[in-house]
Amino acid sequence: EDEGDVEDGGEGAEGFRKKLPLYLQEKAMKHKFTQVWLSFLRLNLPAHILKRSLTMLPEEIIPLMTTPILLSDILTNAVDQKGLVGILALHGLFILVVEHGLEYPNFYRKLYNMLTISTFLTKYRAKFYRLVDTFLSTPLIPAYVVAAFIKRFARLAIQAPPHGALLAMTFVFNLVRRHPSCVILLEGKDASDPHPDPYDAAEQDPAKACALESSLWELETLKSHYHHEVQRFVLVFKRDFTKRNKFTEIDIEKFVARSYDETFSRENTKRLKLCGVRLPGKEGQKLF
């Protein structure tokens, strides 16, 4: 009799689950899915597994979670790691801020401090700068913060190898075009001005860098860059940015995947213009 009761109870429970409305079944599955992923991401994961998991977050994990905001602590800890892990974690936080109401005031400060020369030399630079472009595409960033990013990219353009300089100047161009209040940076002093630049490049908080009080004198310096492609690129800043509707942004894909080796190869395969050279030694052909 007791066994019959247990058997009936089991069948009844299974039958009850089958009778649940579809939306409740889906909600229960999402809840379990959320708990499993939260438990998994809290483990001390190897770097390659953590990278893969963070890559999946925006499109394959967060949309299926009942409470994505619970990822905030995990991502906040991960964003302090160097390299690809940090930018991938920042991408997850970006989704939580934009789509799920997370308040994370340090977001653009974290991004700002990730922008270093080394990012142009890493194998994941294309992924990194595509995400940077996504983060900087929102029109809601304050002008003084945008100005700091513009100045940071301009300084990087001076220090970076040619492929990095071209990408950095692409960001400068696009950001000035997106934010009319930053056009003022194209005016003002040049590189020969003896007065110090108000922009504080050592300041880690872009909001306190005084970038909007500065100017893009770096462009004048880049006109004398050793690479001809960088020199030519500076000419795009002669456009009238007050009439930005008459021209489009520059597609970062033109430069985002280019490397130092590729730049060297492009130069090495160019056909040089031949010219005659007189050799010294014969009368009338000496150099002096």
CSV table of C-alpha atoms in Angstrom, one decimal:
chain,number,residue,atom,x,y,z
A,1,GLU,CA,0.0,0.0,0.0
A,2,ASP,CA,2.8,2.3,0.9
A,3,GLU,CA,4.7,1.6,-2.3
A,4,GLY,CA,1.5,2.3,-4.2
A,5,ASP,CA,1.2,5.7,-2.5
A,6,VAL,CA,4.8,6.5,-3.4
A,7,GLU,CA,4.3,5.4,-7.0
A,8,ASP,CA,1.2,7.4,-7.3
A,9,GLY,CA,2.9,10.5,-5.8
A,10,GLY,CA,5.8,10.2,-8.2
A,11,GLU,CA,3.4,10.0,-11.2
A,12,GLY,CA,1.4,12.9,-9.8
A,13,ALA,CA,4.5,15.1,-9.4
A,14,GLU,CA,5.6,14.3,-13.0
A,15,GLY,CA,2.1,14.9,-14.2
A,16,PHE,CA,2.0,18.2,-12.4
A,17,ARG,CA,5.2,19.4,-14.1
A,18,LYS,CA,3.8,18.4,-17.4
A,19,LYS,CA,0.7,20.4,-16.7
A,20,LEU,CA,2.6,23.6,-15.9
A,21,PRO,CA,2.0,26.4,-18.4
A,22,LEU,CA,4.7,26.8,-21.0
A,23,TYR,CA,5.8,30.2,-19.8
A,24,LEU,CA,6.3,28.8,-16.2
A,25,GLN,CA,8.3,25.9,-17.6
A,26,GLU,CA,10.5,28.4,-19.5
A,27,LYS,CA,10.9,30.5,-16.4
A,28,ALA,CA,11.9,27.6,-14.3
A,29,MET,CA,14.5,26.5,-16.9
A,30,LYS,CA,15.9,30.1,-17.1
A,31,HIS,CA,16.2,30.2,-13.3
A,32,LYS,CA,18.2,26.9,-13.2
A,33,PHE,CA,20.3,28.2,-16.2
A,34,THR,CA,21.1,31.4,-14.2
A,35,GLN,CA,22.1,29.5,-11.1
A,36,VAL,CA,24.3,27.1,-13.0
A,37,TRP,CA,26.2,29.9,-14.8
A,38,LEU,CA,26.6,32.0,-11.7
A,39,SER,CA,28.0,29.0,-9.8
A,40,PHE,CA,30.3,28.2,-12.7
A,41,LEU,CA,31.7,31.7,-13.2
A,42,ARG,CA,32.4,32.0,-9.5
A,43,LEU,CA,34.9,29.1,-9.8
A,44,ASN,CA,38.6,29.7,-10.1
A,45,LEU,CA,38.6,29.1,-13.9
A,46,PRO,CA,41.6,28.7,-16.1
A,47,ALA,CA,42.3,31.7,-18.3
A,48,HIS,CA,41.2,30.1,-21.6
A,49,ILE,CA,37.9,28.9,-20.2
A,50,LEU,CA,37.2,32.3,-18.6
A,51,LYS,CA,37.9,34.0,-21.9
A,52,ARG,CA,35.6,31.7,-23.7
A,53,SER,CA,32.8,32.1,-21.1
A,54,LEU,CA,33.1,35.9,-21.2
A,55,THR,CA,32.9,35.9,-25.0
A,56,MET,CA,29.6,34.0,-24.8
A,57,LEU,CA,28.0,36.3,-22.2
A,58,PRO,CA,26.5,39.1,-24.4
A,59,GLU,CA,24.6,36.9,-26.9
A,60,GLU,CA,24.4,33.4,-25.5
A,61,ILE,CA,24.1,33.7,-21.7
A,62,ILE,CA,22.8,37.1,-20.5
A,63,PRO,CA,19.7,37.0,-22.8
A,64,LEU,CA,18.7,33.7,-21.2
A,65,MET,CA,19.2,34.7,-17.5
A,66,THR,CA,16.4,35.6,-15.2
A,67,THR,CA,18.5,38.2,-13.3
A,68,PRO,CA,21.6,39.1,-15.3
A,69,ILE,CA,22.4,41.9,-12.8
A,70,LEU,CA,23.7,39.1,-10.5
A,71,LEU,CA,26.8,38.9,-12.8
A,72,SER,CA,27.9,42.4,-11.8
A,73,ASP,CA,30.2,41.3,-8.9
A,74,ILE,CA,31.8,38.6,-11.1
A,75,LEU,CA,32.4,41.0,-13.9
A,76,THR,CA,33.6,43.8,-11.7
A,77,ASN,CA,36.3,41.5,-10.3
A,78,ALA,CA,37.3,40.2,-13.8
A,79,VAL,CA,37.5,43.7,-15.3
A,80,ASP,CA,40.6,44.4,-13.3
A,81,GLN,CA,42.5,41.7,-15.0
A,82,LYS,CA,44.9,42.6,-17.8
A,83,GLY,CA,44.5,41.7,-21.5
A,84,LEU,CA,41.5,40.2,-23.2
A,85,VAL,CA,39.8,39.1,-20.0
A,86,GLY,CA,39.4,42.8,-18.8
A,87,ILE,CA,37.9,44.1,-22.0
A,88,LEU,CA,35.5,41.1,-22.3
A,89,ALA,CA,34.4,41.6,-18.7
A,90,LEU,CA,33.9,45.3,-19.6
A,91,HIS,CA,31.7,44.2,-22.5
A,92,GLY,CA,29.5,42.2,-20.1
A,93,LEU,CA,29.2,45.2,-17.8
A,94,PHE,CA,28.3,47.4,-20.7
A,95,ILE,CA,25.4,45.1,-21.5
A,96,LEU,CA,24.2,45.3,-17.9
A,97,VAL,CA,24.5,49.1,-17.8
A,98,VAL,CA,22.7,49.7,-21.1
A,99,GLU,CA,20.1,47.0,-21.0
A,100,HIS,CA,19.6,46.1,-17.3
A,101,GLY,CA,20.0,49.3,-15.4
A,102,LEU,CA,23.3,48.6,-13.7
A,103,GLU,CA,24.9,51.6,-12.2
A,104,TYR,CA,28.7,51.4,-12.8
A,105,PRO,CA,30.1,55.0,-12.8
A,106,ASN,CA,33.7,53.7,-13.2
A,107,PHE,CA,33.0,52.1,-16.6
A,108,TYR,CA,34.7,54.8,-18.8
A,109,ARG,CA,37.5,55.2,-16.4
A,110,LYS,CA,38.3,51.5,-16.7
A,111,LEU,CA,38.1,51.7,-20.5
A,112,TYR,CA,40.3,54.9,-20.6
A,113,ASN,CA,43.1,53.2,-18.6
A,114,MET,CA,43.0,50.1,-20.8
A,115,LEU,CA,44.1,52.3,-23.8
A,116,THR,CA,47.8,51.8,-24.0
A,117,ILE,CA,50.5,51.3,-26.6
A,118,SER,CA,50.5,47.5,-25.9
A,119,THR,CA,47.0,47.1,-27.2
A,120,PHE,CA,48.2,47.8,-30.7
A,121,LEU,CA,50.7,45.0,-30.5
A,122,THR,CA,48.5,42.2,-29.1
A,123,LYS,CA,46.9,39.4,-31.1
A,124,TYR,CA,43.5,40.3,-29.9
A,125,ARG,CA,43.7,44.0,-30.9
A,126,ALA,CA,40.9,43.7,-33.5
A,127,LYS,CA,38.5,42.3,-30.9
A,128,PHE,CA,39.6,44.9,-28.4
A,129,TYR,CA,39.1,47.9,-30.6
A,130,ARG,CA,35.8,46.7,-32.1
A,131,LEU,CA,34.5,46.7,-28.5
A,132,VAL,CA,36.1,50.1,-27.8
A,133,ASP,CA,34.2,51.5,-30.8
A,134,THR,CA,31.0,50.0,-29.5
A,135,PHE,CA,31.5,51.5,-26.0
A,136,LEU,CA,32.3,54.9,-27.4
A,137,SER,CA,29.3,54.9,-29.9
A,138,THR,CA,26.7,56.1,-27.3
A,139,PRO,CA,25.9,59.8,-27.5
A,140,LEU,CA,25.3,59.9,-23.7
A,141,ILE,CA,29.0,60.2,-22.8
A,142,PRO,CA,29.7,63.7,-21.4
A,143,ALA,CA,31.8,65.9,-23.7
A,144,TYR,CA,34.6,66.4,-21.2
A,145,VAL,CA,35.0,62.6,-21.0
A,146,VAL,CA,34.9,62.2,-24.8
A,147,ALA,CA,37.5,64.9,-25.1
A,148,ALA,CA,39.8,62.9,-22.8
A,149,PHE,CA,39.5,59.8,-25.0
A,150,ILE,CA,40.2,62.0,-28.1
A,151,LYS,CA,43.4,63.3,-26.5
A,152,ARG,CA,44.4,59.8,-25.3
A,153,PHE,CA,44.1,58.5,-28.9
A,154,ALA,CA,46.0,61.5,-30.2
A,155,ARG,CA,48.9,60.9,-27.9
A,156,LEU,CA,48.9,57.2,-28.7
A,157,ALA,CA,49.0,58.1,-32.4
A,158,ILE,CA,52.3,59.8,-31.8
A,159,GLN,CA,53.8,56.9,-29.9
A,160,ALA,CA,52.4,53.9,-31.7
A,161,PRO,CA,53.7,52.1,-34.8
A,162,PRO,CA,52.2,53.2,-38.1
A,163,HIS,CA,49.3,50.7,-38.1
A,164,GLY,CA,48.4,51.8,-34.5
A,165,ALA,CA,48.7,55.5,-35.4
A,166,LEU,CA,46.3,55.1,-38.3
A,167,LEU,CA,43.8,53.3,-36.0
A,168,ALA,CA,44.2,55.9,-33.2
A,169,MET,CA,43.6,58.8,-35.6
A,170,THR,CA,40.5,57.0,-37.0
A,171,PHE,CA,39.1,57.1,-33.4
A,172,VAL,CA,40.0,60.8,-33.1
A,173,PHE,CA,38.3,61.6,-36.3
A,174,ASN,CA,35.1,59.6,-35.6
A,175,LEU,CA,34.8,60.9,-32.0
A,176,VAL,CA,35.1,64.6,-33.1
A,177,ARG,CA,32.5,64.0,-35.7
A,178,ARG,CA,30.1,62.3,-33.3
A,179,HIS,CA,30.4,65.0,-30.7
A,180,PRO,CA,30.1,68.6,-32.1
A,181,SER,CA,31.1,70.1,-28.7
A,182,CYS,CA,34.6,68.5,-29.2
A,183,VAL,CA,35.2,70.3,-32.5
A,184,ILE,CA,36.8,73.1,-30.4
A,185,LEU,CA,39.8,70.7,-29.9
A,186,LEU,CA,40.7,71.3,-33.5
A,187,GLU,CA,41.2,75.0,-32.8
A,188,GLY,CA,43.7,76.7,-30.6
A,189,LYS,CA,47.5,76.3,-30.1
A,190,ASP,CA,49.9,74.2,-32.2
A,191,ALA,CA,52.8,72.0,-31.2
A,192,SER,CA,55.2,75.1,-31.1
A,193,ASP,CA,53.1,76.9,-28.4
A,194,PRO,CA,55.4,77.4,-25.3
A,195,HIS,CA,52.5,77.2,-22.9
A,196,PRO,CA,51.8,73.8,-21.2
A,197,ASP,CA,49.0,71.7,-22.4
A,198,PRO,CA,46.1,71.8,-19.9
A,199,TYR,CA,45.4,68.1,-20.6
A,200,ASP,CA,46.8,65.9,-17.8
A,201,ALA,CA,47.8,62.6,-19.5
A,202,ALA,CA,48.8,61.1,-16.2
A,203,GLU,CA,45.3,61.5,-14.7
A,204,GLN,CA,43.5,58.2,-14.5
A,205,ASP,CA,40.0,59.7,-14.4
A,206,PRO,CA,39.1,61.0,-17.8
A,207,ALA,CA,36.6,63.4,-16.2
A,208,LYS,CA,39.4,65.1,-14.4
A,209,ALA,CA,41.9,65.3,-17.2
A,210,CYS,CA,41.0,68.8,-18.4
A,211,ALA,CA,40.9,67.6,-22.0
A,212,LEU,CA,38.2,70.0,-23.2
A,213,GLU,CA,40.5,72.9,-22.3
A,214,SER,CA,43.2,71.6,-24.5
A,215,SER,CA,43.6,71.3,-28.3
A,216,LEU,CA,44.7,68.7,-30.8
A,217,TRP,CA,48.2,70.1,-31.4
A,218,GLU,CA,49.3,66.4,-31.8
A,219,LEU,CA,47.9,66.5,-35.4
A,220,GLU,CA,50.5,69.1,-36.3
A,221,THR,CA,53.2,66.8,-35.0
A,222,LEU,CA,51.8,63.9,-36.9
A,223,LYS,CA,52.2,65.9,-40.2
A,224,SER,CA,55.9,65.1,-39.8
A,225,HIS,CA,55.5,61.4,-39.0
A,226,TYR,CA,58.1,59.2,-40.6
A,227,HIS,CA,55.4,57.1,-42.4
A,228,HIS,CA,53.8,58.7,-45.4
A,229,GLU,CA,50.4,57.1,-44.8
A,230,VAL,CA,50.2,58.7,-41.4
A,231,GLN,CA,51.2,62.0,-42.8
A,232,ARG,CA,48.4,61.8,-45.5
A,233,PHE,CA,45.8,60.7,-42.9
A,234,VAL,CA,46.2,64.0,-41.1
A,235,LEU,CA,44.7,65.8,-44.1
A,236,VAL,CA,41.2,64.4,-43.3
A,237,PHE,CA,41.0,66.8,-40.3
A,238,LYS,CA,40.8,69.7,-42.7
A,239,ARG,CA,37.2,69.0,-43.3
A,240,ASP,CA,34.6,71.3,-41.8
A,241,PHE,CA,33.3,69.4,-38.8
A,242,THR,CA,30.5,71.9,-38.3
A,243,LYS,CA,29.0,70.4,-41.5
A,244,ARG,CA,29.4,66.8,-40.3
A,245,ASN,CA,26.3,65.6,-42.2
A,246,LYS,CA,28.2,66.1,-45.4
A,247,PHE,CA,30.7,63.3,-44.7
A,248,THR,CA,30.6,60.0,-42.8
A,249,GLU,CA,32.8,58.3,-40.2
A,250,ILE,CA,35.8,56.3,-41.2
A,251,ASP,CA,35.3,52.6,-41.0
A,252,ILE,CA,37.7,51.2,-38.3
A,253,GLU,CA,37.8,47.9,-40.2
A,254,LYS,CA,40.2,49.5,-42.6
A,255,PHE,CA,42.8,49.6,-39.9
A,256,VAL,CA,41.7,47.5,-37.0
A,257,ALA,CA,43.2,44.2,-38.1
A,258,ARG,CA,46.4,45.7,-39.6
A,259,SER,CA,49.7,44.7,-38.0
A,260,TYR,CA,53.3,46.0,-38.1
A,261,ASP,CA,54.2,43.0,-40.3
A,262,GLU,CA,51.4,43.8,-42.7
A,263,THR,CA,52.4,47.5,-42.9
A,264,PHE,CA,56.1,46.5,-43.6
A,265,SER,CA,54.9,44.0,-46.2
A,266,ARG,CA,52.8,46.6,-48.0
A,267,GLU,CA,55.8,49.0,-48.1
A,268,ASN,CA,58.2,46.3,-49.2
A,269,THR,CA,56.1,45.2,-52.2
A,270,LYS,CA,55.8,48.7,-53.6
A,271,ARG,CA,57.5,49.5,-56.8
A,272,LEU,CA,60.0,52.3,-56.3
A,273,LYS,CA,60.5,54.9,-58.9
A,274,LEU,CA,63.9,54.4,-60.6
A,275,CYS,CA,66.2,57.4,-61.2
A,276,GLY,CA,69.6,57.6,-62.7
A,277,VAL,CA,72.6,58.1,-60.4
A,278,ARG,CA,75.9,59.3,-61.7
A,279,LEU,CA,78.9,57.5,-60.3
A,280,PRO,CA,82.1,59.4,-59.4
A,281,GLY,CA,85.4,58.6,-60.9
A,282,LYS,CA,85.4,60.0,-64.4
A,283,GLU,CA,86.1,63.5,-65.4
A,284,GLY,CA,83.1,65.7,-65.3
A,285,GLN,CA,81.2,63.2,-63.2
A,286,LYS,CA,82.8,63.8,-59.8
A,287,LEU,CA,80.6,64.8,-56.8
A,288,PHE,CA,82.9,67.6,-55.9
